[in-house]
Each structure stands twice: as structure tokens, then as C-alpha cells.
PDB file of C-alpha atoms in Angstrom:
ATOM      1  CA  MET W  73     -24.970 -43.823 -29.334  1.00 67.00           C
ATOM      2  CA  LYS W  74     -23.112 -41.606 -30.621  1.00 79.00           C
ATOM      3  CA  GLU W  75     -20.200 -40.204 -28.510  1.00 75.00           C
ATOM      4  CA  ILE W  76     -20.015 -36.119 -27.360  1.00 72.00           C
ATOM      5  CA  HIS W  77     -17.283 -34.829 -26.365  1.00 75.00           C
ATOM      6  CA  SER W  78     -17.654 -31.683 -23.739  1.00 74.00           C
ATOM      7  CA  THR W  79     -15.380 -29.486 -22.398  1.00 83.00           C
ATOM      8  CA  SER W  80     -17.567 -29.398 -19.110  1.00 85.00           C
ATOM      9  CA  ASN W  81     -17.670 -31.765 -16.001  1.00 91.00           C
ATOM     10  CA  VAL W  82     -20.021 -34.086 -15.200  1.00 89.00           C
ATOM     11  CA  PHE W  83     -21.161 -32.291 -11.831  1.00 91.00           C
ATOM     12  CA  ASP W  84     -21.163 -28.496 -13.673  1.00 93.00           C
ATOM     13  CA  ALA W  85     -23.252 -30.350 -16.390  1.00 92.00           C
ATOM     14  CA  ALA W  86     -25.539 -32.032 -14.057  1.00 93.00           C
ATOM     15  CA  LEU W  87     -26.222 -28.784 -12.581  1.00 95.00           C
ATOM     16  CA  LEU W  88     -27.086 -27.203 -16.118  1.00 95.00           C
ATOM     17  CA  ARG W  89     -29.366 -29.981 -16.837  1.00 95.00           C
ATOM     18  CA  LEU W  90     -31.131 -29.878 -13.305  1.00 97.00           C
ATOM     19  CA  ASP W  91     -31.282 -25.831 -13.832  1.00 97.00           C
ATOM     20  CA  ILE W  92     -32.804 -26.337 -16.971  1.00 97.00           C
ATOM     21  CA  ILE W  93     -35.826 -28.223 -15.628  1.00 97.00           C
ATOM     22  CA  VAL W  94     -36.714 -26.705 -12.495  1.00 97.00           C
ATOM     23  CA  SER W  95     -36.840 -23.521 -14.451  1.00 97.00           C
ATOM     24  CA  ASN W  96     -39.189 -24.841 -17.319  1.00 97.00           C
ATOM     25  CA  TYR W  97     -41.698 -27.407 -15.273  1.00 97.00           C
ATOM     26  CA  GLU W  98     -43.738 -26.616 -12.778  1.00 97.00           C
ATOM     27  CA  GLU W  99     -43.399 -29.527 -10.816  1.00 97.00           C
ATOM     28  CA  VAL W 100     -40.466 -31.194 -10.167  1.00 98.00           C
ATOM     29  CA  CYS W 101     -40.707 -35.314  -9.213  1.00 98.00           C
ATOM     30  CA  ILE W 102     -37.706 -37.219  -7.929  1.00 98.00           C
ATOM     31  CA  SER W 103     -37.647 -41.252  -7.421  1.00 97.00           C
ATOM     32  CA  LEU W 104     -36.061 -41.597  -4.297  1.00 96.00           C
ATOM     33  CA  SER W 105     -34.814 -45.458  -3.046  1.00 94.00           C
ATOM     34  CA  GLY W 106     -32.296 -44.625  -1.048  1.00 94.00           C
ATOM     35  CA  GLY W 107     -28.841 -45.256  -3.802  1.00 93.00           C
ATOM     36  CA  LYS W 108     -26.306 -43.727  -4.736  1.00 93.00           C
ATOM     37  CA  GLY W 109     -27.843 -42.368  -7.940  1.00 93.00           C
ATOM     38  CA  SER W 110     -30.821 -40.848  -6.292  1.00 95.00           C
ATOM     39  CA  THR W 111     -29.573 -39.643  -3.370  1.00 96.00           C
ATOM     40  CA  VAL W 112     -26.688 -37.438  -5.428  1.00 95.00           C
ATOM     41  CA  LEU W 113     -29.713 -36.599  -7.508  1.00 96.00           C
ATOM     42  CA  LEU W 114     -31.434 -35.363  -4.813  1.00 97.00           C
ATOM     43  CA  HIS W 115     -28.289 -33.748  -3.029  1.00 97.00           C
ATOM     44  CA  LEU W 116     -28.080 -31.625  -6.596  1.00 97.00           C
ATOM     45  CA  ALA W 117     -31.719 -31.136  -7.046  1.00 98.00           C
ATOM     46  CA  ALA W 118     -32.443 -29.498  -3.718  1.00 98.00           C
ATOM     47  CA  THR W 119     -29.025 -26.840  -4.468  1.00 97.00           C
ATOM     48  CA  VAL W 120     -30.810 -26.035  -8.361  1.00 98.00           C
ATOM     49  CA  ALA W 121     -34.284 -25.370  -6.467  1.00 98.00           C
ATOM     50  CA  LYS W 122     -33.940 -23.749  -4.084  1.00 98.00           C
ATOM     51  CA  ALA W 123     -31.522 -21.384  -6.302  1.00 97.00           C
ATOM     52  CA  HIS W 124     -34.433 -20.619  -7.827  1.00 97.00           C
ATOM     53  CA  GLY W 125     -37.210 -20.471  -4.880  1.00 97.00           C
ATOM     54  CA  LYS W 126     -38.733 -24.021  -6.056  1.00 97.00           C
ATOM     55  CA  ARG W 127     -39.860 -26.902  -4.191  1.00 98.00           C
ATOM     56  CA  LEU W 128     -39.572 -30.581  -5.013  1.00 98.00           C
ATOM     57  CA  THR W 129     -42.009 -33.684  -4.616  1.00 98.00           C
ATOM     58  CA  ILE W 130     -40.325 -36.671  -4.095  1.00 98.00           C
ATOM     59  CA  LEU W 131     -41.773 -40.536  -4.632  1.00 98.00           C
ATOM     60  CA  PHE W 132     -40.030 -43.287  -2.074  1.00 97.00           C
ATOM     61  CA  ILE W 133     -41.853 -47.077  -2.954  1.00 97.00           C
ATOM     62  CA  ASP W 134     -40.439 -48.688   0.502  1.00 96.00           C
ATOM     63  CA  GLN W 135     -40.307 -52.077  -0.428  1.00 93.00           C
ATOM     64  CA  GLU W 136     -40.993 -53.250   2.844  1.00 94.00           C
ATOM     65  CA  ALA W 137     -37.959 -55.984   2.561  1.00 88.00           C
ATOM     66  CA  GLN W 138     -35.600 -53.265   2.554  1.00 89.00           C
ATOM     67  CA  HIS W 139     -32.174 -52.315   4.730  1.00 91.00           C
ATOM     68  CA  THR W 140     -32.807 -50.685   8.077  1.00 93.00           C
ATOM     69  CA  GLN W 141     -30.226 -48.412   6.765  1.00 96.00           C
ATOM     70  CA  THR W 142     -31.507 -47.480   3.675  1.00 96.00           C
ATOM     71  CA  ILE W 143     -35.006 -46.636   5.644  1.00 96.00           C
ATOM     72  CA  ALA W 144     -32.765 -44.775   7.739  1.00 97.00           C
ATOM     73  CA  HIS W 145     -31.017 -43.015   5.377  1.00 97.00           C
ATOM     74  CA  ILE W 146     -34.454 -41.694   3.660  1.00 97.00           C
ATOM     75  CA  GLN W 147     -35.550 -40.758   7.041  1.00 97.00           C
ATOM     76  CA  ARG W 148     -32.449 -38.418   7.273  1.00 98.00           C
ATOM     77  CA  LEU W 149     -32.985 -36.879   3.993  1.00 98.00           C
ATOM     78  CA  LYS W 150     -36.576 -36.518   4.226  1.00 98.00           C
ATOM     79  CA  GLN W 151     -35.625 -34.224   7.099  1.00 98.00           C
ATOM     80  CA  LEU W 152     -32.667 -32.608   5.896  1.00 98.00           C
ATOM     81  CA  TYR W 153     -34.112 -31.161   2.446  1.00 98.00           C
ATOM     82  CA  CYS W 154     -37.815 -30.515   4.524  1.00 98.00           C
ATOM     83  CA  ASP W 155     -37.082 -26.931   3.457  1.00 97.00           C
ATOM     84  CA  VAL W 156     -37.179 -27.816  -0.419  1.00 98.00           C
ATOM     85  CA  ILE W 157     -39.533 -30.606   0.061  1.00 98.00           C
ATOM     86  CA  ASP W 158     -43.095 -30.079  -0.826  1.00 96.00           C
ATOM     87  CA  ASN W 159     -44.686 -33.436  -0.814  1.00 97.00           C
ATOM     88  CA  PHE W 160     -43.091 -36.988   0.335  1.00 98.00           C
ATOM     89  CA  TYR W 161     -44.838 -39.331  -1.453  1.00 98.00           C
ATOM     90  CA  TRP W 162     -43.704 -42.624   1.260  1.00 98.00           C
ATOM     91  CA  ILE W 163     -45.802 -45.375  -0.625  1.00 98.00           C
ATOM     92  CA  ALA W 164     -46.624 -48.511   1.682  1.00 98.00           C
ATOM     93  CA  LEU W 165     -48.816 -49.939  -0.590  1.00 98.00           C
ATOM     94  CA  PRO W 166     -49.048 -53.609  -2.053  1.00 98.00           C
ATOM     95  CA  LEU W 167     -47.310 -53.613  -5.203  1.00 97.00           C
ATOM     96  CA  THR W 168     -46.025 -56.515  -6.935  1.00 95.00           C
ATOM     97  CA  ASN W 169     -42.402 -56.519  -7.162  1.00 87.00           C
ATOM     98  CA  GLU W 170     -40.204 -59.201  -9.429  1.00 80.00           C
ATOM     99  CA  ASN W 171     -37.882 -61.547  -7.204  1.00 72.00           C
ATOM    100  CA  SER W 172     -34.842 -63.166  -7.406  1.00 66.00           C
ATOM    101  CA  LEU W 173     -34.464 -64.000  -4.007  1.00 60.00           C
ATOM    102  CA  THR W 174     -36.158 -67.519  -4.857  1.00 61.00           C
ATOM    103  CA  SER W 175     -36.866 -69.646  -7.432  1.00 67.00           C
ATOM    104  CA  ASN W 176     -39.904 -70.566  -5.441  1.00 70.00           C
ATOM    105  CA  ALA W 177     -41.678 -67.616  -6.705  1.00 68.00           C
ATOM    106  CA  ARG W 178     -41.136 -64.925  -9.418  1.00 78.00           C
ATOM    107  CA  THR W 179     -42.759 -62.192  -8.006  1.00 84.00           C
ATOM    108  CA  TRP W 180     -43.917 -61.171  -4.354  1.00 86.00           C
ATOM    109  CA  ILE W 181     -46.013 -58.545  -2.592  1.00 92.00           C
ATOM    110  CA  SER W 182     -44.800 -55.556  -0.668  1.00 94.00           C
ATOM    111  CA  TRP W 183     -46.816 -54.881   2.613  1.00 96.00           C
ATOM    112  CA  GLU W 184     -49.255 -57.653   1.527  1.00 95.00           C
ATOM    113  CA  ASP W 185     -52.531 -57.528   3.284  1.00 96.00           C
ATOM    114  CA  ASN W 186     -53.204 -60.823   6.181  1.00 96.00           C
ATOM    115  CA  VAL W 187     -49.471 -62.006   5.776  1.00 93.00           C
ATOM    116  CA  GLU W 188     -46.259 -60.821   8.574  1.00 93.00           C
ATOM    117  CA  TRP W 189     -44.517 -57.914   7.137  1.00 92.00           C
ATOM    118  CA  TRP W 190     -41.021 -57.480   7.709  1.00 91.00           C
ATOM    119  CA  ARG W 191     -40.713 -54.045   9.432  1.00 94.00           C
ATOM    120  CA  LEU W 192     -43.512 -51.499   9.858  1.00 94.00           C
ATOM    121  CA  PRO W 193     -43.920 -48.677   7.422  1.00 96.00           C
ATOM    122  CA  PRO W 194     -43.201 -45.232   9.195  1.00 95.00           C
ATOM    123  CA  ALA W 195     -46.339 -43.569  10.661  1.00 95.00           C
ATOM    124  CA  ASP W 196     -46.355 -41.112   8.315  1.00 95.00           C
ATOM    125  CA  ALA W 197     -46.260 -43.519   5.499  1.00 97.00           C
ATOM    126  CA  ILE W 198     -49.032 -43.623   3.028  1.00 98.00           C
ATOM    127  CA  THR W 199     -51.007 -46.849   3.749  1.00 97.00           C
ATOM    128  CA  ASP W 200     -54.487 -46.093   2.785  1.00 98.00           C
ATOM    129  CA  GLN W 201     -55.043 -48.113  -0.321  1.00 98.00           C
ATOM    130  CA  ASN W 202     -58.227 -45.883  -0.388  1.00 98.00           C
ATOM    131  CA  ILE W 203     -56.216 -42.777  -1.190  1.00 97.00           C
ATOM    132  CA  PHE W 204     -54.804 -43.017  -5.111  1.00 98.00           C
ATOM    133  CA  PRO W 205     -57.903 -43.147  -7.643  1.00 98.00           C
ATOM    134  CA  PHE W 206     -56.090 -45.068  -9.808  1.00 98.00           C
ATOM    135  CA  TYR W 207     -54.485 -47.692  -6.949  1.00 98.00           C
ATOM    136  CA  TYR W 208     -55.321 -51.288  -7.144  1.00 98.00           C
ATOM    137  CA  TYR W 209     -54.253 -54.393  -4.469  1.00 98.00           C
ATOM    138  CA  ALA W 210     -51.136 -55.689  -5.717  1.00 97.00           C
ATOM    139  CA  MET W 211     -50.319 -53.468  -9.029  1.00 97.00           C
ATOM    140  CA  THR W 212     -47.093 -53.448 -10.342  1.00 96.00           C
ATOM    141  CA  GLU W 213     -44.670 -50.794  -8.974  1.00 94.00           C
ATOM    142  CA  ARG W 214     -44.015 -50.100 -12.613  1.00 94.00           C
ATOM    143  CA  ASP W 215     -47.987 -49.506 -13.302  1.00 97.00           C
ATOM    144  CA  PHE W 216     -48.377 -48.046  -9.979  1.00 98.00           C
ATOM    145  CA  THR W 217     -45.308 -45.212 -11.059  1.00 97.00           C
ATOM    146  CA  SER W 218     -46.906 -44.513 -14.390  1.00 96.00           C
ATOM    147  CA  ALA W 219     -50.705 -43.979 -12.800  1.00 98.00           C
ATOM    148  CA  PHE W 220     -48.891 -42.059 -10.087  1.00 98.00           C
ATOM    149  CA  LEU W 221     -46.967 -39.109 -12.506  1.00 97.00           C
ATOM    150  CA  ASN W 222     -50.433 -39.344 -14.601  1.00 97.00           C
ATOM    151  CA  TRP W 223     -52.243 -38.314 -11.207  1.00 98.00           C
ATOM    152  CA  LEU W 224     -49.684 -36.009 -10.019  1.00 98.00           C
ATOM    153  CA  ALA W 225     -49.264 -34.121 -12.997  1.00 97.00           C
ATOM    154  CA  SER W 226     -52.943 -33.294 -13.870  1.00 95.00           C
ATOM    155  CA  GLY W 227     -53.253 -30.037 -15.475  1.00 93.00           C
ATOM    156  CA  LYS W 228     -49.661 -28.710 -14.973  1.00 96.00           C
ATOM    157  CA  THR W 229     -46.241 -29.871 -16.490  1.00 97.00           C
ATOM    158  CA  LEU W 230     -44.128 -32.094 -14.779  1.00 97.00           C
ATOM    159  CA  ALA W 231     -40.561 -33.418 -15.157  1.00 97.00           C
ATOM    160  CA  PHE W 232     -39.673 -37.109 -12.964  1.00 97.00           C
ATOM    161  CA  ILE W 233     -35.961 -37.955 -12.989  1.00 96.00           C
ATOM    162  CA  MET W 234     -34.874 -40.818 -11.289  1.00 93.00           C
ATOM    163  CA  GLY W 235     -30.842 -41.017 -10.482  1.00 84.00           C
ATOM    164  CA  THR W 236     -29.678 -44.365 -12.152  1.00 78.00           C
ATOM    165  CA  MET W 237     -26.117 -45.491 -12.171  1.00 69.00           C
ATOM    166  CA  THR W 238     -25.223 -46.244 -16.222  1.00 64.00           C
ATOM    167  CA  ASN W 239     -23.838 -49.715 -14.692  1.00 64.00           C
ATOM    168  CA  GLU W 240     -26.883 -50.851 -13.052  1.00 54.00           C
ATOM    169  CA  ALA W 241     -29.440 -49.669 -15.238  1.00 52.00           C
ATOM    170  CA  THR W 242     -31.562 -52.773 -16.720  1.00 52.00           C
ATOM    171  CA  ASN W 243     -30.356 -51.817 -20.157  1.00 49.00           C
ATOM    172  CA  ASP W 244     -26.480 -50.722 -20.321  1.00 43.00           C
ATOM    173  CA  SER W 245     -25.253 -52.005 -22.563  1.00 40.00           C
ATOM    174  CA  ALA W 246     -27.665 -49.350 -24.992  1.00 41.00           C
ATOM    175  CA  LEU W 247     -26.193 -46.615 -22.610  1.00 40.00           C
ATOM    176  CA  THR W 248     -22.622 -47.574 -23.214  1.00 38.00           C
ATOM    177  CA  GLN W 249     -22.555 -48.341 -27.191  1.00 37.00           C
ATOM    178  CA  LYS W 250     -20.714 -45.823 -29.059  1.00 36.00           C
ATOM    179  CA  SER W 251     -21.090 -45.666 -32.778  1.00 34.00           C
TER     180      SER W 251
END
């Protein structure tokens, strides 16, 4: 990856990119995890969307065994930006996830049927397994996200934005490599 020097700072560059996205797409969907990257992304995208008089769609995939502070944070963000959020998809469906906590099983299913859950999903979470035409039981989170975005886009231009910290990216050697 070639290094590019710029006179603008990261904050201004992020706002410019978001301005271009919000201006050019009919719908903007933010992937929200509750982490630092997606939280900052939502703050910036909400600011830009408000300036354009547009609204955002949020996708939050609740993985069931998340910290209560993360869930409380997501609920606060949902309330804070209710004036700029058009649709907030709080997904609490059985999805297959990678498991790095035990050597007994490489994957686990969040919100699995007939299993005691870590906690109950919020009342407004999507728990109906028949709500999406593409959903099948225990599909992977990656497959769900891909199918969800195809479903959401149906006939319109859609931008999907994820806030990932460079040092947390799945392939950060490719992101930091200089040529």
C-alpha cells in the first residue's frame, strides 16, 4: 500500500468521506458493535446526516454473551440518535460465531434454540426467525450480514460502513504495509 501524505487531519478527512457517502447514496447503513471504532463512526455519520437532512440505518448484531456495559452503551446510542436513525436493526437471531474462548468447540450459536441464554434480548430486538426471507437457522454472521445488505439494498443505492480500528482489523499487516 502506497503512503499518501495529506495536509488535512484525520477528523476532517473522515467528515469529508462521510459527506461524500451521505450525498451520493440513497441509504447509509452503519455496522454498530459498541466498540470505539463503530461508536466514533456513528457520532460522525450522525453529524453529517443531520447536516444533509438524511437518516441512517443501523445494524447491530447482538452476540448474546456481550458485556452488559456494551448493551447499555448501544441502548444509549440508539436513544441519543433516534432523531437521525430511520431503522435500527437489533439482531438477536441464532447465528454461528467463531469461538476463541474454549478448545472444545470452534464455533457457538448465539441465541440458540432450546439452550439457556446468557441474558434476554431487549424487547425491541429482532428475534423472529421468519422476519427475513434470506435467514436460515444458525447461518454465520458473515453470511447473515451479506444477505441482509442485499435485502436492504433491493433497488436502491446503499453504502455500508464499518468502523474498524486499524490495529484490530483482521489483516492489519496489509493495512499498515508501505511500498
